[in-house]
Amino acid sequence: MASKFSEEDFSCPVCCEIFTDPVLLHCSHSVCKVCLQKFWETKGSRECPVCRRKSSMSDPPINLALKNLCETFLQERSQRSSSGSETVCSLHSEKLKLFCLDDQQPVCLVCRDSRKHTNHKFCPIDEAVTDCKEELKTALKPLQEKLKIFTDCKLNWSQTAEHIKIQAQHTEHQIKEQFEKLHQFLRDEEAVRIAALREEEEQKSQMMKEKIEKLSRNISSLSDTIRAIEEGMRAEDVLLLQNYKATVKRAQCTLQHPEELSGALIHVAEHLANLKFSVWEKMQDIVQYSNEEL
């Protein structure tokens, strides 16, 4: 299986990495599909990157066998890494003693001499660990500072959000209180104005009642007089003449004509005039007084 091969067996001759979508040329060499396309674009001609043999195919087929082997190799290497063998090279089963400064990864002595790491710089693992920790410590400091800024900001914003709720509840309570005062003021103002209207209504109604009663008495008196005169006119001649003087005197009415009504109706204008403005001015006083309490 793939475990019997080394990493070099699955490495692309162009990028020196494990094959990705390897294509098979007529010369039997395999190259990553992307690497081949870039190589052809750079060269300006279609030839094998290994043997320089011309290729007649513009789109070589995928080497499925090699692709499957590469995927299996990568999977086995991943499993070996996750099984606790991190201190041993997954390719050569040698102890990882060096750190490749170019690839930024631990390697064994065999890896150091492989083609993949040609002309690369190395340092001992312990030195690399010290340097990496210092670099990470330096990189970690601004992250920690930013985390503190974010945490403090979140706390502040959370407190602000809670304060917004408290503000809204308190303000709603005050709004209801102010409107209740205004409602009560309007109810009181309405009661006062209706009471004044009722009082005027009672006065005017009593006045009209007295006038109507007086007029009714005059009508009754005039009706009696007219009826008596009409009866005297129907009497016998001698009797009519005997009573003529008294009848004429009775016909002389001393009653005054009904006086014209003046000021009898409700003074509607006085009750409604400037109602909105006078009430609004008083309401403004209430609102201003309430705001001073805040």
XYZ file of C-alpha atoms in Angstrom, residues 91-262:
172
model
C 7.756 9.718 6.034
C 10.904 8.084 7.363
C 9.931 7.007 10.893
C 12.959 8.885 12.202
C 12.941 11.176 15.224
C 12.224 14.802 14.397
C 15.417 16.568 15.469
C 15.558 19.547 13.118
C 13.307 22.458 12.138
C 13.238 23.600 8.506
C 13.320 27.408 8.563
C 12.184 27.630 4.940
C 9.143 25.320 5.241
C 8.538 26.136 8.925
C 8.084 22.478 9.918
C 9.980 19.862 11.975
C 11.955 17.312 9.940
C 14.202 14.332 10.478
C 17.813 13.894 9.319
C 16.649 11.996 6.227
C 14.291 14.842 5.305
C 17.199 17.282 5.569
C 19.103 15.395 2.872
C 16.074 14.890 0.598
C 15.572 16.800 -2.654
C 12.535 18.553 -1.214
C 14.730 20.426 1.299
C 17.658 21.203 -0.998
C 19.447 24.429 0.041
C 17.068 24.850 2.997
C 18.233 26.181 6.366
C 17.749 24.154 9.561
C 18.137 24.587 13.306
C 17.768 22.239 16.305
C 14.252 21.580 17.554
C 14.864 23.126 21.004
C 16.195 26.361 19.486
C 13.243 26.527 17.115
C 10.831 25.976 20.011
C 12.386 28.849 21.979
C 12.308 31.190 18.987
C 8.772 30.197 18.027
C 7.498 30.668 21.567
C 9.021 34.145 21.706
C 7.463 35.032 18.368
C 4.100 33.634 19.443
C 4.369 35.449 22.770
C 5.000 38.695 20.899
C 2.132 37.979 18.498
C -0.124 37.007 21.395
C 0.294 40.250 23.326
C -1.656 42.546 20.933
C -4.327 39.858 20.629
C -4.690 39.741 24.409
C -4.826 43.529 24.559
C -7.459 43.599 21.829
C -9.418 40.874 23.632
C -9.422 43.024 26.781
C -10.642 46.007 24.744
C -13.419 43.897 23.240
C -14.348 42.410 26.620
C -14.447 45.817 28.314
C -16.439 47.231 25.396
C -18.914 44.355 25.573
C -19.359 44.912 29.313
C -19.885 48.617 28.749
C -22.359 48.006 25.946
C -24.205 45.398 28.004
C -24.509 47.905 30.837
C -25.696 50.513 28.347
C -28.308 48.100 26.976
C -29.548 47.377 30.513
C -29.618 51.092 31.286
C -31.680 51.663 28.133
C -34.309 49.222 29.445
C -34.358 50.942 32.859
C -34.567 54.351 31.182
C -37.450 53.214 28.997
C -39.375 51.777 31.970
C -38.794 54.901 34.099
C -39.682 57.254 31.246
C -42.832 55.257 30.426
C -43.891 55.549 34.076
C -43.296 59.320 33.994
C -45.192 59.672 30.711
C -48.180 57.874 32.216
C -47.994 60.078 35.324
C -47.851 63.271 33.238
C -50.725 62.204 31.025
C -52.761 61.217 34.088
C -52.213 64.731 35.451
C -53.292 66.184 32.121
C -56.295 63.869 31.961
C -57.278 64.819 35.510
C -56.798 68.503 34.699
C -59.007 68.152 31.617
C -61.640 66.293 33.622
C -61.573 69.018 36.312
C -61.636 71.790 33.722
C -64.534 70.080 31.951
C -66.435 69.735 35.231
C -65.906 73.425 36.078
C -67.085 74.611 32.689
C -70.081 72.267 32.635
C -70.999 73.404 36.163
C -70.899 77.049 34.982
C -73.066 76.108 32.013
C -75.554 74.276 34.250
C -75.717 77.272 36.615
C -76.452 79.667 33.763
C -78.981 77.207 32.356
C -80.751 77.062 35.715
C -80.802 80.868 36.043
C -82.058 81.418 32.519
C -84.613 78.618 32.818
C -85.946 80.058 36.115
C -86.180 83.525 34.528
C -88.082 82.137 31.549
C -90.334 80.158 33.838
C -91.295 83.301 35.772
C -91.893 85.275 32.573
C -94.019 82.487 31.109
C -96.081 82.242 34.322
C -96.643 86.016 34.315
C -97.598 85.932 30.653
C -99.972 83.027 31.317
C -101.715 85.062 34.016
C -102.093 88.017 31.628
C -103.483 85.720 28.938
C -105.980 84.293 31.393
C -107.044 87.796 32.492
C -107.435 88.997 28.904
C -109.358 85.871 27.980
C -111.792 86.458 30.876
C -112.272 90.108 29.846
C -112.893 89.244 26.199
C -115.301 86.506 27.159
C -117.270 88.921 29.476
C -117.472 91.627 26.804
C -118.633 89.112 24.218
C -121.331 87.876 26.628
C -122.449 91.496 27.274
C -122.716 92.094 23.552
C -125.061 89.134 23.286
C -127.320 90.430 26.083
C -130.695 92.200 25.497
C -130.538 95.751 24.284
C -131.648 97.394 27.503
C -129.295 95.227 29.562
C -126.383 95.898 27.160
C -126.971 99.616 27.491
C -127.297 99.407 31.252
C -123.942 97.632 31.478
C -122.310 99.536 28.608
C -120.359 101.963 30.771
C -118.933 99.209 32.912
C -118.183 97.077 29.874
C -116.315 99.886 28.130
C -114.287 100.530 31.267
C -113.439 96.847 31.491
C -112.348 96.832 27.849
C -109.709 99.434 28.650
C -106.725 97.034 29.137
C -103.942 98.368 31.317
C -101.670 95.378 30.732
C -98.270 96.191 29.187
C -97.087 94.386 26.038
C -94.691 91.531 26.767
C -91.175 92.896 26.992
C -88.671 91.766 24.404
C -86.375 88.991 25.568
C -82.845 90.212 26.132
